[in-house]
Amino acid sequence: MLRKIRTILAAVVFILITLLFLDFTGTVHCWLGWLAKIQFLPAVMALNVIVVVALVVLTLFFGRIYCSVICPLGIFQDVLARFHRKKNKYSYSKEVKWLRYPVLVVFVLAGVAGIGSLFQLLAPYSAYGRIATMIFQPIWKVANNLLAMAAERMESYAFYSVDTWMRSLPVLVIAVVTLVVLFILAWRGGRTYCNTICPVGTILSFFARFSWLKIHFDADKCKNCSLCSKNCKAACIDFKTHTVDYSRCVVCGNCIDSCKFGALKYSRQATNASKDSSSNAVDTSKRSFLLASALMTTAAMAQKKEKLMDGGIAEIEDKVAPERQTPLTPPGSLSFQNLSTRCTGCQLCVSECPNQVLRPSSDLMHLMQPTMSYEHGYCRPECTSCSEVCPAGAIIKVDKAEKSSIQIGHAVWIKKNCVVLTDEVECGNCARHCPSGAIEMVPLDPDNEESPMVPAINESACIGCGACEYVCPSRPFSAIYVEGHEVHKHI
């Protein structure tokens, strides 16, 4: 019963959180955004004390069920392990302390020192987010486009096509390598990654040792058949000594399900063989209800948000991103430093951005953290998707009115690139599409009545949304681009 309940809950959580990353419409987050906020590391970074305490208490009561029911990377390892069809494929092995604890120390030091790329590389939720966003979502979009094409031929518009493009080659390579490593480790040893590399698993293992409910042996019933060890994907059961390493046990229930003699129980204390067997019976239905209730109490549904509507700007050819002295960070991130300190690199904001503005940074020190560029769209003042989905507090929630007054950068005009001068044509796209009215067209030579009209930028009114850069017809580089601000300010 324990294994069935765990499997059902894990499957539901895994499917829903995967849909959260695959979604490109911005609507799924209204219902499933809480799944990102109950992940351990994002909750720590967001200083969400309620979630952190709830997960610790959950571990103290039930053991490391977070790793087998809530963490998407943990569940994903179980999925990958199923490709190895051989029965009784695992075996007991001792804890790899020389690797496990140094990785945790490196993880903590990287977070304190601000080495975001190393910190995010080891974070389990972020690792799965990269795989889902960089590998699964493009496949999901291609499938959607095929459906849209088929529906259009049947004169149905139930689906619409979306652009599919590579946001970052280095991050895609990291995601692919992570997937390959996970597959090899899961195929060979089940939860090897969880119990040797994952820093969250190591942190929770300190509490799991003292959990109220644990897997216990009844030595009198045990026949030393070794089936429990051979089916333990955490490699934590030593059938010879009738012991379980609770720091590595993820309470999957495989051992109980495989034991043919009833020698294993999930109970609050070790089985006492001298007592009458009826006194040691476990009410699995009550425990199952308690387990499910405890998991559900860690979640809270997010509020609904309005559907973002497209503004109708005509699609134009892609262009080359300019070299910005200061990276652009989303409104709500407060500053480049705040984003670097709190971001876990999970890619959820990148996945949810409806304007295709956000993408993973290629900077080595801030690799995988979101940055902004305007080759495929611009940051619409009415869109607040990234601030609504961030579970780590790296991008705080802002409303539409507040976003319109946040200055994340300012526009810069490059005279030599402007088509007004290079092609001797009238333009004014930047001024017409500026939502804050920060650009106006003025004569290049005020004393000449026939002088061409060029853009003049009011930096104090510019919010850095990038509409001017996006619609600029100059190729390959825009004649006007946005330079980022290290610290955002309200105007």
Short mmCIF file of C-alpha atoms in Angstrom, two decimals:
data_model
loop_
_atom_site.label_atom_id
_atom_site.label_comp_id
_atom_site.label_asym_id
_atom_site.label_seq_id
_atom_site.Cartn_x
_atom_site.Cartn_y
_atom_site.Cartn_z
CA MET A 1 0.00 0.00 0.00
CA LEU A 2 2.84 2.40 0.84
CA ARG A 3 4.47 1.82 -2.54
CA LYS A 4 1.20 2.34 -4.43
CA ILE A 5 0.40 5.60 -2.67
CA ARG A 6 3.94 6.88 -3.16
CA THR A 7 3.90 5.95 -6.85
CA ILE A 8 0.53 7.62 -7.50
CA LEU A 9 1.46 10.84 -5.69
CA ALA A 10 4.88 10.96 -7.37
CA ALA A 11 3.36 10.42 -10.82
CA VAL A 12 0.81 13.20 -10.30
CA VAL A 13 3.40 15.66 -9.00
CA PHE A 14 5.88 14.81 -11.76
CA ILE A 15 3.35 15.21 -14.57
CA LEU A 16 2.03 18.50 -13.21
CA ILE A 17 5.42 20.09 -12.59
CA THR A 18 6.57 18.98 -16.05
CA LEU A 19 3.51 20.65 -17.55
CA LEU A 20 4.47 23.78 -15.62
CA PHE A 21 7.80 23.90 -17.47
CA LEU A 22 6.35 22.87 -20.84
CA ASP A 23 3.60 25.49 -20.82
CA PHE A 24 4.19 28.43 -23.19
CA THR A 25 0.78 30.08 -22.80
CA GLY A 26 1.27 31.41 -19.26
CA THR A 27 -2.01 29.90 -18.07
CA VAL A 28 -0.88 26.66 -16.37
CA HIS A 29 0.98 28.63 -13.71
CA CYS A 30 -2.35 29.93 -12.37
CA TRP A 31 -3.09 26.44 -11.12
CA LEU A 32 0.30 24.79 -10.68
CA GLY A 33 2.64 27.59 -9.63
CA TRP A 34 2.66 26.33 -6.03
CA LEU A 35 4.57 23.21 -7.13
CA ALA A 36 7.66 25.34 -7.80
CA LYS A 37 7.31 27.17 -4.50
CA ILE A 38 7.29 24.00 -2.37
CA GLN A 39 10.66 22.86 -3.74
CA PHE A 40 13.28 22.93 -0.97
CA LEU A 41 16.05 25.05 -2.46
CA PRO A 42 13.81 27.75 -4.03
CA ALA A 43 12.00 28.03 -0.71
CA VAL A 44 15.32 28.54 1.08
CA MET A 45 16.44 31.20 -1.40
CA ALA A 46 13.07 32.96 -1.13
CA LEU A 47 13.31 32.83 2.68
CA ASN A 48 9.97 31.04 2.68
CA VAL A 49 10.14 29.88 6.28
CA ILE A 50 6.73 28.19 6.22
CA VAL A 51 7.63 25.86 3.33
CA VAL A 52 11.13 25.10 4.66
CA VAL A 53 9.81 24.27 8.13
CA ALA A 54 6.99 22.18 6.63
CA LEU A 55 9.45 20.13 4.57
CA VAL A 56 11.75 19.61 7.55
CA VAL A 57 8.81 18.53 9.75
CA LEU A 58 7.61 16.26 6.94
CA THR A 59 11.05 14.63 6.88
CA LEU A 60 11.15 14.28 10.67
CA PHE A 61 7.81 12.48 10.57
CA PHE A 62 8.01 10.34 7.44
CA GLY A 63 11.64 10.30 6.30
CA ARG A 64 12.86 11.54 2.91
CA ILE A 65 9.53 11.37 1.10
CA TYR A 66 10.35 14.79 -0.35
CA CYS A 67 12.95 13.07 -2.54
CA SER A 68 10.55 10.39 -3.77
CA VAL A 69 7.29 12.36 -4.06
CA ILE A 70 7.95 16.12 -4.41
CA CYS A 71 11.37 16.57 -6.02
CA PRO A 72 10.99 16.27 -9.84
CA LEU A 73 14.60 15.19 -10.35
CA GLY A 74 14.21 12.41 -7.81
CA ILE A 75 11.04 11.14 -9.48
CA PHE A 76 12.70 11.48 -12.89
CA GLN A 77 15.46 9.12 -11.76
CA ASP A 78 12.82 6.50 -10.96
CA VAL A 79 11.43 6.93 -14.47
CA LEU A 80 14.87 6.49 -16.01
CA ALA A 81 15.62 3.47 -13.80
CA ARG A 82 12.61 1.66 -15.27
CA PHE A 83 14.43 1.38 -18.58
CA HIS A 84 16.55 -1.28 -16.88
CA ARG A 85 14.07 -4.15 -16.96
CA LYS A 86 16.17 -6.66 -15.03
CA LYS A 87 14.53 -7.77 -11.79
CA ASN A 88 16.34 -7.63 -8.44
CA LYS A 89 18.95 -5.38 -10.01
CA TYR A 90 20.25 -3.46 -6.98
CA SER A 91 22.54 -4.34 -4.08
CA TYR A 92 23.57 -2.84 -0.76
CA SER A 93 26.51 -0.45 -0.71
CA LYS A 94 27.97 1.69 2.03
CA GLU A 95 27.48 5.44 2.14
CA VAL A 96 30.00 7.30 -0.06
CA LYS A 97 30.94 9.87 2.57
CA TRP A 98 34.11 11.03 0.82
CA LEU A 99 31.99 12.35 -2.08
CA ARG A 100 28.65 13.14 -0.49
CA TYR A 101 29.69 15.64 2.17
CA PRO A 102 32.41 17.46 0.20
CA VAL A 103 29.83 18.11 -2.54
CA LEU A 104 27.54 19.67 0.06
CA VAL A 105 30.37 21.87 1.35
CA VAL A 106 31.25 22.97 -2.19
CA PHE A 107 27.56 23.71 -2.84
CA VAL A 108 27.21 25.88 0.26
CA LEU A 109 30.49 27.72 -0.39
CA ALA A 110 29.50 28.36 -4.01
CA GLY A 111 26.21 29.86 -2.84
CA VAL A 112 27.90 32.08 -0.25
CA ALA A 113 30.65 33.16 -2.65
CA GLY A 114 28.15 33.96 -5.39
CA ILE A 115 29.47 31.39 -7.87
CA GLY A 116 26.05 30.97 -9.42
CA SER A 117 27.00 28.55 -12.19
CA LEU A 118 28.39 25.93 -9.79
CA PHE A 119 25.58 26.48 -7.29
CA GLN A 120 22.89 26.00 -9.95
CA LEU A 121 24.65 23.04 -11.54
CA LEU A 122 24.24 21.02 -8.33
CA ALA A 123 20.69 22.15 -7.46
CA PRO A 124 18.30 19.22 -8.19
CA TYR A 125 15.15 21.22 -9.00
CA SER A 126 17.13 23.52 -11.27
CA ALA A 127 18.74 20.55 -13.04
CA TYR A 128 15.34 19.15 -13.94
CA GLY A 129 14.12 22.62 -14.93
CA ARG A 130 16.96 22.90 -17.45
CA ILE A 131 16.17 19.47 -18.90
CA ALA A 132 12.45 20.27 -19.19
CA THR A 133 12.96 23.75 -20.65
CA MET A 134 15.89 23.15 -23.00
CA ILE A 135 15.02 19.61 -24.20
CA PHE A 136 11.38 18.76 -23.52
CA GLN A 137 9.75 22.13 -24.22
CA PRO A 138 11.07 22.47 -27.82
CA ILE A 139 9.72 18.97 -28.55
CA TRP A 140 6.41 20.00 -26.96
CA LYS A 141 6.28 23.12 -29.14
CA VAL A 142 7.03 21.18 -32.32
CA ALA A 143 4.19 18.79 -31.48
CA ASN A 144 1.92 21.78 -30.87
CA ASN A 145 2.89 23.28 -34.24
CA LEU A 146 2.11 20.02 -36.01
CA LEU A 147 -1.32 19.97 -34.35
CA ALA A 148 -1.85 23.59 -35.35
CA MET A 149 -0.96 22.78 -38.96
CA ALA A 150 -3.32 19.80 -39.02
CA ALA A 151 -6.10 21.78 -37.36
CA GLU A 152 -5.72 24.63 -39.84
CA ARG A 153 -6.22 22.25 -42.75
CA MET A 154 -9.49 21.20 -41.13
CA GLU A 155 -10.43 24.88 -40.76
CA SER A 156 -10.02 24.73 -36.99
CA TYR A 157 -7.99 27.20 -34.94
CA ALA A 158 -7.95 25.35 -31.64
CA PHE A 159 -4.12 25.48 -31.76
CA TYR A 160 -1.71 28.18 -32.84
CA SER A 161 1.91 27.95 -33.96
CA VAL A 162 4.74 29.21 -31.77
CA ASP A 163 8.39 29.94 -32.51
CA THR A 164 10.94 27.28 -31.56
CA TRP A 165 14.52 28.47 -31.26
CA MET A 166 17.67 27.74 -29.27
CA ARG A 167 17.87 30.10 -26.30
CA SER A 168 21.39 29.12 -25.26
CA LEU A 169 23.73 26.50 -26.72
CA PRO A 170 25.91 26.17 -23.57
CA VAL A 171 22.86 25.60 -21.35
CA LEU A 172 21.43 23.11 -23.86
CA VAL A 173 24.73 21.18 -23.74
CA ILE A 174 24.62 21.22 -19.92
CA ALA A 175 21.04 19.93 -19.96
CA VAL A 176 21.92 17.11 -22.37
CA VAL A 177 25.01 16.10 -20.35
CA THR A 178 22.95 16.14 -17.14
CA LEU A 179 20.32 13.93 -18.74
CA VAL A 180 22.93 11.44 -19.95
CA VAL A 181 24.65 11.29 -16.54
CA LEU A 182 21.31 10.83 -14.77
CA PHE A 183 20.31 8.06 -17.15
CA ILE A 184 23.57 6.15 -16.64
CA LEU A 185 23.47 6.51 -12.83
CA ALA A 186 19.77 5.63 -12.58
CA TRP A 187 20.06 2.72 -15.00
CA ARG A 188 22.94 1.21 -13.05
CA GLY A 189 22.23 2.18 -9.45
CA GLY A 190 18.81 3.78 -9.02
CA ARG A 191 19.15 6.72 -6.65
CA THR A 192 22.95 7.09 -6.90
CA TYR A 193 22.68 10.79 -7.77
CA CYS A 194 20.34 11.46 -4.82
CA ASN A 195 22.63 9.86 -2.28
CA THR A 196 26.07 10.89 -3.50
CA ILE A 197 25.74 14.21 -5.34
CA CYS A 198 22.45 15.94 -4.55
CA PRO A 199 23.03 18.56 -1.80
CA VAL A 200 19.33 18.76 -0.92
CA GLY A 201 19.25 15.01 -0.34
CA THR A 202 22.29 15.30 1.93
CA ILE A 203 20.70 18.13 3.93
CA LEU A 204 17.45 16.21 4.41
CA SER A 205 19.40 13.08 5.36
CA PHE A 206 20.44 14.76 8.62
CA PHE A 207 16.77 14.96 9.62
CA ALA A 208 15.74 11.60 8.12
CA ARG A 209 17.94 9.79 10.62
CA PHE A 210 15.53 10.87 13.35
CA SER A 211 12.25 10.39 11.49
CA TRP A 212 9.26 9.15 13.46
CA LEU A 213 8.25 6.54 10.87
CA LYS A 214 10.95 4.27 9.46
CA ILE A 215 11.46 0.95 7.70
CA HIS A 216 12.11 -1.71 10.36
CA PHE A 217 13.10 -5.38 10.23
CA ASP A 218 11.41 -8.21 12.10
CA ALA A 219 14.47 -10.44 12.51
CA ASP A 220 12.35 -13.48 13.44
CA LYS A 221 10.45 -13.34 10.16
CA CYS A 222 13.41 -12.48 7.94
CA LYS A 223 14.77 -15.41 5.90
CA ASN A 224 17.78 -13.49 4.55
CA CYS A 225 16.52 -13.92 1.00
CA SER A 226 18.06 -10.53 0.07
CA LEU A 227 15.04 -9.45 -2.03
CA CYS A 228 14.76 -6.24 -0.01
CA SER A 229 18.35 -5.25 -0.79
CA LYS A 230 18.00 -6.25 -4.44
CA ASN A 231 14.96 -3.99 -4.82
CA CYS A 232 16.25 -1.02 -2.81
CA LYS A 233 17.07 1.72 -5.32
CA ALA A 234 18.80 3.72 -2.59
CA ALA A 235 21.18 0.78 -1.85
CA CYS A 236 20.61 1.40 1.86
CA ILE A 237 19.33 -1.99 3.15
CA ASP A 238 21.83 -4.51 4.55
CA PHE A 239 19.80 -7.71 4.88
CA LYS A 240 22.70 -9.53 6.53
CA THR A 241 22.67 -7.26 9.58
CA HIS A 242 18.97 -6.34 9.31
CA THR A 243 19.78 -2.62 9.19
CA VAL A 244 18.63 0.32 7.08
CA ASP A 245 20.64 3.47 6.43
CA TYR A 246 17.86 5.99 7.08
CA SER A 247 19.97 8.88 5.80
CA ARG A 248 19.68 7.42 2.29
CA CYS A 249 16.25 5.76 2.46
CA VAL A 250 13.68 7.65 0.36
CA VAL A 251 10.71 5.61 1.65
CA CYS A 252 9.82 4.25 -1.79
CA GLY A 253 8.21 1.09 -0.34
CA ASN A 254 9.92 -1.28 -2.78
CA CYS A 255 11.45 -3.33 0.00
CA ILE A 256 8.12 -3.91 1.78
CA ASP A 257 6.42 -4.77 -1.50
CA SER A 258 9.11 -7.31 -2.45
CA CYS A 259 9.37 -9.03 0.94
CA LYS A 260 7.45 -12.33 0.81
CA PHE A 261 7.64 -13.01 4.54
CA GLY A 262 6.32 -9.75 6.01
CA ALA A 263 9.66 -9.06 7.69
CA LEU A 264 9.66 -5.33 6.89
CA LYS A 265 7.30 -2.74 8.30
CA TYR A 266 6.98 1.02 7.99
CA SER A 267 6.34 1.93 11.61
CA ARG A 268 7.40 4.29 14.37
CA GLN A 269 9.61 1.78 16.18
CA ALA A 270 11.42 -1.47 15.58
CA THR A 271 9.32 -4.62 15.65
CA ASN A 272 9.50 -6.43 18.98
CA ALA A 273 9.33 -10.15 18.29
CA SER A 274 8.44 -11.00 21.89
CA LYS A 275 5.16 -9.13 21.65
CA ASP A 276 2.03 -10.68 20.27
CA SER A 277 1.85 -10.28 16.52
CA SER A 278 -1.50 -8.52 16.78
CA SER A 279 0.06 -5.68 18.82
CA ASN A 280 2.53 -5.06 16.01
CA ALA A 281 0.00 -4.89 13.18
CA VAL A 282 0.10 -1.72 11.13
CA ASP A 283 -3.02 0.07 10.03
CA THR A 284 -1.88 0.86 6.50
CA SER A 285 -5.06 2.69 5.54
CA LYS A 286 -4.65 5.23 8.36
CA ARG A 287 -0.96 5.68 7.65
CA SER A 288 -1.65 6.14 3.96
CA PHE A 289 -4.23 8.82 4.71
CA LEU A 290 -1.81 10.55 7.09
CA LEU A 291 1.00 10.43 4.51
CA ALA A 292 -1.18 11.88 1.77
CA SER A 293 -2.54 14.58 4.09
CA ALA A 294 0.93 15.65 5.17
CA LEU A 295 2.05 16.04 1.56
CA MET A 296 -0.97 18.08 0.61
CA THR A 297 -0.56 20.51 3.54
CA THR A 298 2.73 21.80 2.09
CA ALA A 299 0.98 23.29 -0.97
CA ALA A 300 -1.21 26.36 -1.52
CA MET A 301 -2.91 27.22 -4.76
CA ALA A 302 -1.71 30.33 -6.63
CA GLN A 303 -4.06 33.13 -7.59
CA LYS A 304 -5.45 33.34 -11.12
CA LYS A 305 -3.97 35.77 -13.57
CA GLU A 306 -5.36 37.33 -16.69
CA LYS A 307 -4.42 35.83 -20.03
CA LEU A 308 -1.76 37.84 -21.81
CA MET A 309 -2.92 39.03 -25.20
CA ASP A 310 -0.61 39.77 -28.10
CA GLY A 311 -0.27 43.41 -29.08
CA GLY A 312 -0.23 42.81 -32.81
CA ILE A 313 3.30 43.93 -33.79
CA ALA A 314 4.22 42.43 -37.14
CA GLU A 315 6.79 39.65 -37.12
CA ILE A 316 10.19 40.73 -38.39
CA GLU A 317 13.44 38.96 -39.18
CA ASP A 318 15.73 37.99 -36.30
CA LYS A 319 18.79 40.09 -35.66
CA VAL A 320 22.12 39.81 -33.84
CA ALA A 321 22.19 40.66 -30.12
CA PRO A 322 24.31 43.72 -29.26
CA GLU A 323 27.20 43.67 -26.81
CA ARG A 324 25.76 45.16 -23.63
CA GLN A 325 28.13 46.54 -21.00
CA THR A 326 25.63 45.66 -18.27
CA PRO A 327 23.26 42.66 -18.63
CA LEU A 328 19.53 43.36 -18.62
CA THR A 329 17.64 41.70 -15.78
CA PRO A 330 13.83 41.40 -15.54
CA PRO A 331 11.68 44.01 -13.75
CA GLY A 332 11.26 42.83 -10.17
CA SER A 333 14.81 41.50 -9.90
CA LEU A 334 15.77 44.79 -8.19
CA SER A 335 19.39 44.58 -9.30
CA PHE A 336 21.89 42.40 -11.08
CA GLN A 337 23.39 41.48 -7.71
CA ASN A 338 20.05 40.43 -6.20
CA LEU A 339 19.31 38.19 -9.17
CA SER A 340 22.78 36.63 -9.02
CA THR A 341 22.46 35.95 -5.30
CA ARG A 342 19.01 34.35 -5.24
CA CYS A 343 18.51 32.78 -8.65
CA THR A 344 18.68 28.97 -8.73
CA GLY A 345 18.76 28.79 -12.54
CA CYS A 346 15.64 26.63 -12.77
CA GLN A 347 14.63 28.23 -16.11
CA LEU A 348 10.97 28.54 -15.11
CA CYS A 349 10.90 32.25 -15.92
CA VAL A 350 12.60 31.54 -19.26
CA SER A 351 10.03 28.84 -20.01
CA GLU A 352 7.06 31.04 -19.07
CA CYS A 353 8.16 34.26 -20.83
CA PRO A 354 5.47 34.81 -23.51
CA ASN A 355 7.47 37.49 -25.30
CA GLN A 356 10.62 35.36 -25.85
CA VAL A 357 12.75 37.98 -24.14
CA LEU A 358 14.32 35.89 -21.38
CA ARG A 359 17.07 33.38 -22.06
CA PRO A 360 19.84 31.72 -19.99
CA SER A 361 23.00 33.75 -19.61
CA SER A 362 26.14 32.50 -21.34
CA ASP A 363 28.42 34.33 -18.91
CA LEU A 364 30.55 31.73 -17.09
CA MET A 365 30.08 33.23 -13.60
CA HIS A 366 26.32 33.62 -14.07
CA LEU A 367 25.68 30.74 -16.43
CA MET A 368 22.03 29.60 -16.58
CA GLN A 369 20.66 32.70 -14.85
CA PRO A 370 18.06 34.64 -16.89
CA THR A 371 19.08 37.61 -18.98
CA MET A 372 17.10 39.71 -21.44
CA SER A 373 17.56 40.37 -25.14
CA TYR A 374 15.19 41.71 -27.77
CA GLU A 375 15.80 39.84 -31.03
CA HIS A 376 12.54 37.86 -30.78
CA GLY A 377 10.31 40.28 -28.89
CA TYR A 378 10.29 43.00 -26.26
CA CYS A 379 9.31 43.20 -22.61
CA ARG A 380 5.71 44.36 -22.75
CA PRO A 381 4.77 46.73 -19.90
CA GLU A 382 1.56 44.79 -19.23
CA CYS A 383 3.32 41.41 -18.84
CA THR A 384 4.39 40.31 -15.34
CA SER A 385 4.79 36.57 -15.97
CA CYS A 386 8.41 36.19 -14.82
CA SER A 387 7.75 37.93 -11.50
CA GLU A 388 4.74 35.69 -10.88
CA VAL A 389 6.49 32.36 -11.50
CA CYS A 390 9.85 32.85 -9.74
CA PRO A 391 9.86 30.56 -6.68
CA ALA A 392 13.19 31.73 -5.25
CA GLY A 393 12.56 35.45 -4.75
CA ALA A 394 15.14 36.40 -7.38
CA ILE A 395 12.34 38.23 -9.22
CA ILE A 396 9.79 39.63 -6.79
CA LYS A 397 6.19 39.97 -7.84
CA VAL A 398 5.23 43.32 -9.39
CA ASP A 399 1.88 44.51 -10.72
CA LYS A 400 1.32 46.02 -14.15
CA ALA A 401 1.20 49.60 -12.94
CA GLU A 402 4.42 49.21 -10.98
CA LYS A 403 6.24 47.53 -13.85
CA SER A 404 5.54 50.48 -16.16
CA SER A 405 7.56 52.68 -13.82
CA ILE A 406 10.56 50.37 -13.27
CA GLN A 407 13.64 51.41 -15.23
CA ILE A 408 15.81 48.38 -15.99
CA GLY A 409 17.93 50.19 -18.57
CA HIS A 410 17.93 52.95 -21.16
CA ALA A 411 18.00 53.12 -24.94
CA VAL A 412 21.15 54.15 -26.83
CA TRP A 413 21.13 55.35 -30.47
CA ILE A 414 23.93 54.21 -32.80
CA LYS A 415 24.08 56.80 -35.54
CA LYS A 416 26.13 54.75 -38.03
CA ASN A 417 23.53 51.93 -38.06
CA CYS A 418 20.39 54.00 -38.56
CA VAL A 419 18.60 53.34 -41.87
CA VAL A 420 17.61 57.01 -42.03
CA LEU A 421 21.27 57.77 -42.77
CA THR A 422 22.53 54.51 -44.33
CA ASP A 423 19.58 54.04 -46.73
CA GLU A 424 18.31 57.64 -46.80
CA VAL A 425 14.73 56.61 -45.97
CA GLU A 426 12.20 57.82 -43.43
CA CYS A 427 11.67 55.53 -40.45
CA GLY A 428 10.60 56.50 -36.94
CA ASN A 429 9.69 52.93 -35.88
CA CYS A 430 11.38 53.39 -32.51
CA ALA A 431 9.40 56.54 -31.67
CA ARG A 432 6.07 55.11 -32.84
CA HIS A 433 6.36 51.94 -30.75
CA CYS A 434 7.90 53.37 -27.56
CA PRO A 435 5.26 52.69 -24.84
CA SER A 436 6.71 55.28 -22.44
CA GLY A 437 7.03 58.11 -24.96
CA ALA A 438 10.76 58.40 -24.30
CA ILE A 439 11.70 58.74 -28.00
CA GLU A 440 10.82 61.52 -30.39
CA MET A 441 12.01 62.26 -33.93
CA VAL A 442 14.05 65.44 -34.34
CA PRO A 443 16.02 66.94 -37.25
CA LEU A 444 19.60 65.74 -37.44
CA ASP A 445 20.57 69.35 -38.31
CA PRO A 446 18.17 71.80 -36.62
CA ASP A 447 19.27 74.58 -39.00
CA ASN A 448 18.43 72.59 -42.14
CA GLU A 449 14.74 72.25 -43.03
CA GLU A 450 15.44 69.21 -45.23
CA SER A 451 17.51 67.45 -42.59
CA PRO A 452 16.50 63.79 -41.97
CA MET A 453 14.57 63.02 -38.78
CA VAL A 454 16.44 60.89 -36.27
CA PRO A 455 15.50 59.61 -32.81
CA ALA A 456 16.22 61.60 -29.66
CA ILE A 457 16.02 59.64 -26.39
CA ASN A 458 14.84 60.96 -23.05
CA GLU A 459 16.78 58.64 -20.73
CA SER A 460 14.84 59.74 -17.66
CA ALA A 461 11.58 58.49 -19.22
CA CYS A 462 12.95 55.30 -20.83
CA ILE A 463 12.14 52.05 -18.93
CA GLY A 464 14.34 49.77 -21.06
CA CYS A 465 11.50 47.61 -22.41
CA GLY A 466 13.30 47.09 -25.73
CA ALA A 467 10.38 47.87 -28.07
CA CYS A 468 12.62 50.27 -29.98
CA GLU A 469 15.39 47.71 -30.35
CA TYR A 470 12.98 44.98 -31.46
CA VAL A 471 11.23 46.98 -34.20
CA CYS A 472 14.35 48.70 -35.53
CA PRO A 473 14.70 47.62 -39.20
CA SER A 474 18.48 47.94 -39.22
CA ARG A 475 20.32 44.64 -39.83
CA PRO A 476 22.30 42.80 -38.55
CA PHE A 477 22.63 45.20 -35.60
CA SER A 478 19.91 47.55 -34.44
CA ALA A 479 20.54 51.27 -34.66
CA ILE A 480 19.04 51.56 -31.20
CA TYR A 481 19.57 49.16 -28.32
CA VAL A 482 19.03 49.01 -24.56
CA GLU A 483 21.90 49.22 -22.10
CA GLY A 484 21.16 47.60 -18.72
CA HIS A 485 21.30 49.16 -15.26
CA GLU A 486 22.98 47.29 -12.40
CA VAL A 487 20.37 48.64 -9.98
CA HIS A 488 16.79 49.24 -11.07
CA LYS A 489 14.94 52.39 -10.10
CA HIS A 490 11.41 53.75 -10.24
CA ILE A 491 10.70 56.74 -12.48
#
